[in-house]
Amino acid sequence: MQDTPDLNALPSQEDCIAAVRAWLAERPSQPLAYLHSFGCQLNVADGEKLTGLLQAMGYGLTDDVERASLILYNTCAVRENAEDRVFGTLGSIKHLKARDPGLILCVTGCMTAQESVAEKIRRSYPYVDIVLGSSAVQRLAPMLYAHMHGMRHAWDIQTYTDIPEGVPTVRESSFKAAVPIMYGCNNFCTYCIVPYVRGRERSRAPQDILAEVRGLVRDGYKEIMLLGQNVNSFRGDDQIPDFPALLRAIDQIEGEFWIRFMSSHPKDASPALMDALLECRHVAKHLHLPVQSGSDEILRRMNRRYTTARYLEEIAYLRDRDPDFSITTDLIVGFPDETEADFEATLDIVRRVRYDNMYAFIYSKRTGTKAALLPDGVSDAEKSARMGRLLALQREIAEENNRRFLGRTLTVLVDGTSKKRPGSLTGRSSENMLVEFPGDPALIGQFAEVRIDRTRSGALFGEIV
Ligand code: SAM
Ligand code: SF4
Ligand code: F3S
């Protein structure tokens, strides 16, 4: 049966890494590990550290799940369909475990931090060997050590609050880097599972962040994405007390790079933040400010702690000073008992702000959250219809907004090749607009100047100048 190893009784992380490494070195060929992170960029950033640890323990890395002798899924619990995808994936690899009983199957992340999910894995997917909760980067090596020393099922689903510093990291990109600046969330928006699975807010030391960014810029990284569930809650020290100060400190670093950040909570978005965005030369011209709803009553029931009037003032402060600044948002459609009038208010705020892009989600009930207890008389069909209306409006606005770029030359960080148009490259402008243009793949990872000659709702098209 599964067991929870007493981590205090196990050797230190370094000793566990060394022991697993020695153990794997006895195998005739290097074993391969497959890791997939679901969910947000913070989870992907955790995944990069888990990959770094696997490599430090002697694993090679593979993108082919069939060749792996260790499979690790780093999961997301934010909506029901995210969880369903993970359960489906676990079901689809059962045959691999049957074929190779030595295969180690490990599940970690936000899903497994919930007791109910761990229980379901116990019951329905008994071939999973290791289950670890979220923020468990430093626990991977001890759990593998425990498993390899006879603990058939190793389980530890608590959420750890220590900040992983100095962990080896294998980054997915050689030119875009995610840098977590804070972990956890204290906001308890009533629909959201994140505070329950990620624990309370804790910030990294400013000097650790600065040292990491300096190293990345030195290594040629062109885009630094500062991450946190609410970066505005970042708390530093006397010299760098808050997020605007951190932006200004990073902005002092010499080099050719952009700073982006995600996410920013409107309740804490201050003029000081907007001033920093406008004044820092490295900060990209894009603010993601999730509004969630345009109805003050729904915002109140979501526990968002701002009104639409206050939100619009924040946008106006920025747009008055730079009308071109790109603004994007997250929206939830169909929060419990959302009325037609509430939804109309959402359409209204979208028309007023004229977002360049949005991530819209149909409300998903999350057991354990306050909203899960609210009555909900709105049918699924009505929610889907509202979603369709919202997306149609956003398409129209984006199409009109994008025309402002016609004839302009934008600096673009080239990030790949176009799947739809062979011979074309893709990239993102400072405003985070998707740009496509013909070019040599050798440019991937570099900045290019692109003159825009055609636009659509989802992308801009042009030629390198
Ligand atoms: N901390 C970020 C913030 O407050 O903006 C959000 C992080 S959350 C991982 C990303 C988005 O998922 C949220 O902005 C919200 O729109 C959406 N979301 C969270 N819980 C949801 C739920 N239960 N149903 C639907 N969408 C949800
Ligand atoms: Fe979830 Fe709200 Fe925290 Fe964002 S701020 S992670 S939506 S609880
Ligand atoms: Fe999902 Fe956890 Fe991120 S729930 S969205 S992976 S913080």
Short mmCIF file of C-alpha atoms in Angstrom, two decimals, residues 40-272:
data_model
loop_
_atom_site.label_atom_id
_atom_site.label_comp_id
_atom_site.label_asym_id
_atom_site.label_seq_id
_atom_site.Cartn_x
_atom_site.Cartn_y
_atom_site.Cartn_z
CA CYS A 40 -0.26 28.08 -16.11
CA GLN A 41 3.21 29.45 -16.64
CA LEU A 42 4.01 29.08 -12.93
CA ASN A 43 3.42 25.36 -13.27
CA VAL A 44 5.59 25.27 -16.39
CA ALA A 45 8.29 27.09 -14.40
CA ASP A 46 8.05 24.43 -11.66
CA GLY A 47 8.27 21.83 -14.44
CA GLU A 48 11.57 23.35 -15.63
CA LYS A 49 13.00 22.84 -12.13
CA LEU A 50 11.64 19.29 -11.91
CA THR A 51 13.31 18.60 -15.27
CA GLY A 52 16.55 20.08 -13.94
CA LEU A 53 16.38 17.77 -10.94
CA LEU A 54 15.67 14.72 -13.09
CA GLN A 55 18.70 15.55 -15.18
CA ALA A 56 20.82 16.08 -12.05
CA MET A 57 19.72 12.60 -10.91
CA GLY A 58 21.05 11.12 -14.14
CA TYR A 59 17.99 10.90 -16.32
CA GLY A 60 18.14 11.77 -20.00
CA LEU A 61 15.11 13.67 -21.29
CA THR A 62 12.64 12.50 -23.90
CA ASP A 63 9.53 13.92 -25.60
CA ASP A 64 8.36 10.38 -26.32
CA VAL A 65 6.35 8.91 -23.47
CA GLU A 66 6.81 5.40 -24.95
CA ARG A 67 10.60 5.53 -24.43
CA ALA A 68 10.52 6.85 -20.88
CA SER A 69 11.37 4.87 -17.76
CA LEU A 70 10.04 7.70 -15.59
CA ILE A 71 6.90 9.68 -16.47
CA LEU A 72 6.03 12.79 -14.49
CA TYR A 73 2.82 14.79 -14.91
CA ASN A 74 2.75 18.24 -13.31
CA THR A 75 -0.96 18.92 -13.07
CA CYS A 76 -3.44 21.83 -13.01
CA ALA A 77 -6.72 22.02 -11.10
CA VAL A 78 -8.05 25.40 -12.16
CA ARG A 79 -11.03 24.07 -14.14
CA GLU A 80 -12.73 20.70 -14.33
CA ASN A 81 -11.64 20.13 -17.93
CA ALA A 82 -7.99 20.59 -16.86
CA GLU A 83 -8.42 17.77 -14.34
CA ASP A 84 -10.29 15.60 -16.84
CA ARG A 85 -7.39 15.91 -19.26
CA VAL A 86 -4.99 14.60 -16.62
CA PHE A 87 -7.22 11.67 -15.66
CA GLY A 88 -7.60 10.83 -19.37
CA THR A 89 -3.83 10.94 -19.81
CA LEU A 90 -3.26 8.69 -16.77
CA GLY A 91 -5.74 6.18 -18.22
CA SER A 92 -4.02 6.28 -21.62
CA ILE A 93 -0.63 5.19 -20.24
CA LYS A 94 -1.85 2.23 -18.18
CA HIS A 95 -0.58 -0.15 -20.87
CA LEU A 96 2.95 1.27 -20.55
CA LYS A 97 3.06 0.32 -16.90
CA ALA A 98 1.68 -3.15 -17.73
CA ARG A 99 4.40 -3.55 -20.38
CA ASP A 100 7.19 -2.37 -18.06
CA PRO A 101 6.48 -2.79 -14.33
CA GLY A 102 9.78 -0.97 -13.63
CA LEU A 103 8.39 2.23 -15.18
CA ILE A 104 8.05 4.94 -12.50
CA LEU A 105 4.88 6.98 -12.79
CA CYS A 106 4.75 10.22 -10.81
CA VAL A 107 1.98 12.83 -10.52
CA THR A 108 2.52 16.24 -8.92
CA GLY A 109 1.13 19.78 -9.05
CA CYS A 110 -2.07 21.56 -8.13
CA MET A 111 -4.44 18.61 -8.65
CA THR A 112 -2.66 16.30 -6.30
CA ALA A 113 -2.64 18.92 -3.55
CA GLN A 114 -6.35 18.08 -3.08
CA GLU A 115 -7.11 15.11 -0.86
CA SER A 116 -10.12 14.12 -3.02
CA VAL A 117 -7.94 13.87 -6.12
CA ALA A 118 -5.22 11.91 -4.33
CA GLU A 119 -7.97 9.55 -3.17
CA LYS A 120 -9.28 9.13 -6.72
CA ILE A 121 -5.76 8.34 -7.95
CA ARG A 122 -5.39 5.78 -5.15
CA ARG A 123 -8.66 4.12 -6.12
CA SER A 124 -8.75 4.37 -9.89
CA TYR A 125 -5.10 4.61 -10.95
CA PRO A 126 -3.29 2.30 -8.49
CA TYR A 127 -0.38 1.96 -10.91
CA VAL A 128 0.76 5.52 -10.07
CA ASP A 129 3.91 5.16 -7.94
CA ILE A 130 4.61 8.64 -6.59
CA VAL A 131 2.14 11.39 -5.76
CA LEU A 132 3.44 14.77 -4.65
CA GLY A 133 1.44 17.93 -3.92
CA SER A 134 2.15 21.37 -5.39
CA SER A 135 5.31 23.44 -4.83
CA ALA A 136 7.07 20.16 -4.16
CA VAL A 137 10.14 20.74 -6.33
CA GLN A 138 12.54 20.00 -3.47
CA ARG A 139 10.67 16.79 -2.56
CA LEU A 140 11.07 14.98 -5.88
CA ALA A 141 14.51 13.52 -5.17
CA PRO A 142 13.63 12.26 -1.64
CA MET A 143 10.41 10.68 -2.97
CA LEU A 144 12.27 8.92 -5.78
CA TYR A 145 14.87 7.78 -3.28
CA ALA A 146 12.11 6.38 -1.00
CA HIS A 147 10.46 4.62 -3.94
CA MET A 148 13.72 3.13 -5.19
CA HIS A 149 14.47 1.87 -1.68
CA GLY A 150 11.34 -0.18 -1.49
CA MET A 151 8.43 2.15 -0.84
CA ARG A 152 6.11 0.83 -3.56
CA HIS A 153 3.77 3.85 -3.41
CA ALA A 154 5.21 7.11 -2.11
CA TRP A 155 2.64 9.80 -1.36
CA ASP A 156 3.00 13.27 0.06
CA ILE A 157 0.31 15.71 -0.96
CA GLN A 158 0.95 18.60 1.35
CA THR A 159 1.64 22.04 -0.10
CA TYR A 160 5.13 23.17 0.83
CA THR A 161 5.82 26.83 1.38
CA ASP A 162 9.60 26.94 1.08
CA ILE A 163 10.95 28.88 -1.88
CA PRO A 164 13.04 26.79 -4.27
CA GLU A 165 16.37 28.62 -4.70
CA GLY A 166 19.43 27.16 -6.34
CA VAL A 167 17.51 24.29 -7.94
CA PRO A 168 18.95 23.15 -11.30
CA THR A 169 16.65 24.30 -14.11
CA VAL A 170 16.29 23.07 -17.67
CA ARG A 171 14.52 25.86 -19.55
CA GLU A 172 12.18 25.07 -22.42
CA SER A 173 13.37 28.05 -24.46
CA SER A 174 16.83 29.49 -25.06
CA PHE A 175 15.51 33.05 -25.42
CA LYS A 176 12.35 33.37 -23.27
CA ALA A 177 12.66 32.73 -19.55
CA ALA A 178 10.05 32.52 -16.83
CA VAL A 179 11.16 33.91 -13.47
CA PRO A 180 8.78 33.35 -10.55
CA ILE A 181 8.93 36.30 -8.16
CA MET A 182 6.29 35.14 -5.69
CA TYR A 183 4.32 31.99 -4.99
CA GLY A 184 0.85 31.30 -3.60
CA CYS A 185 -2.18 33.53 -3.26
CA ASN A 186 -4.07 35.17 -0.39
CA ASN A 187 -6.98 36.53 -2.37
CA PHE A 188 -9.48 33.70 -2.20
CA CYS A 189 -11.58 34.76 -5.16
CA THR A 190 -14.64 32.65 -4.46
CA TYR A 191 -14.45 30.62 -7.70
CA CYS A 192 -10.75 29.81 -7.49
CA ILE A 193 -8.95 26.71 -6.21
CA VAL A 194 -5.45 28.20 -6.45
CA PRO A 195 -5.14 29.54 -2.85
CA TYR A 196 -6.11 26.09 -1.55
CA VAL A 197 -3.56 24.20 -3.62
CA ARG A 198 -0.71 26.71 -3.74
CA GLY A 199 -0.77 28.02 -0.18
CA ARG A 200 -0.21 31.54 1.10
CA GLU A 201 1.72 34.29 -0.65
CA ARG A 202 5.47 34.28 -0.27
CA SER A 203 7.96 36.40 -2.21
CA ARG A 204 11.47 35.62 -3.35
CA ALA A 205 14.25 37.84 -2.08
CA PRO A 206 14.78 40.74 -4.55
CA GLN A 207 18.51 40.03 -4.78
CA ASP A 208 17.85 36.40 -5.78
CA ILE A 209 15.49 37.60 -8.53
CA LEU A 210 17.95 40.23 -9.75
CA ALA A 211 20.82 37.72 -9.79
CA GLU A 212 18.72 35.28 -11.82
CA VAL A 213 17.66 37.94 -14.33
CA ARG A 214 21.23 39.24 -14.69
CA GLY A 215 22.40 35.69 -15.43
CA LEU A 216 19.63 35.17 -17.99
CA VAL A 217 20.41 38.43 -19.80
CA ARG A 218 24.10 37.49 -19.79
CA ASP A 219 23.14 34.14 -21.34
CA GLY A 220 21.33 35.94 -24.17
CA TYR A 221 17.71 35.64 -23.02
CA LYS A 222 15.58 38.25 -24.75
CA GLU A 223 12.38 38.04 -22.77
CA ILE A 224 12.03 37.74 -19.02
CA MET A 225 8.55 36.85 -17.80
CA LEU A 226 8.10 37.68 -14.11
CA LEU A 227 5.52 35.34 -12.64
CA GLY A 228 3.19 35.29 -9.66
CA GLN A 229 -0.50 34.72 -9.01
CA ASN A 230 -0.62 38.41 -8.16
CA VAL A 231 2.70 40.11 -8.85
CA ASN A 232 1.37 43.30 -7.21
CA SER A 233 1.50 41.47 -3.88
CA PHE A 234 5.25 41.03 -4.21
CA ARG A 235 6.97 42.21 -1.02
CA GLY A 236 10.72 42.75 -1.02
CA ASP A 237 13.08 44.55 1.34
CA ASP A 238 13.92 48.14 2.34
CA GLN A 239 15.64 48.88 -0.97
CA ILE A 240 13.16 47.12 -3.26
CA PRO A 241 9.93 47.06 -1.27
CA ASP A 242 7.31 46.30 -3.92
CA PHE A 243 6.63 45.29 -7.51
CA PRO A 244 7.04 48.72 -9.15
CA ALA A 245 10.42 49.03 -7.40
CA LEU A 246 11.39 45.55 -8.60
CA LEU A 247 10.50 46.49 -12.20
CA ARG A 248 12.65 49.60 -11.89
CA ALA A 249 15.57 47.62 -10.43
CA ILE A 250 15.44 45.02 -13.21
CA ASP A 251 15.17 47.83 -15.75
CA GLN A 252 18.65 49.01 -14.68
CA ILE A 253 20.21 45.81 -16.03
CA GLU A 254 22.09 46.51 -19.27
CA GLY A 255 21.23 44.44 -22.32
CA GLU A 256 18.73 43.90 -25.08
CA PHE A 257 15.69 42.30 -23.45
CA TRP A 258 12.03 42.76 -22.65
CA ILE A 259 10.38 42.37 -19.26
CA ARG A 260 6.86 40.94 -19.14
CA PHE A 261 4.82 39.94 -16.11
CA MET A 262 1.75 37.92 -15.22
CA SER A 263 -0.72 38.31 -13.47
CA SER A 264 -1.61 41.65 -12.01
CA HIS A 265 -4.65 41.95 -9.73
CA PRO A 266 -6.73 45.12 -10.34
CA LYS A 267 -7.33 45.60 -6.61
CA ASP A 268 -3.60 46.38 -6.17
CA ALA A 269 -2.81 47.99 -9.53
CA SER A 270 -1.57 51.43 -8.45
CA PRO A 271 -0.51 54.58 -10.33
CA ALA A 272 3.01 53.66 -9.14
#
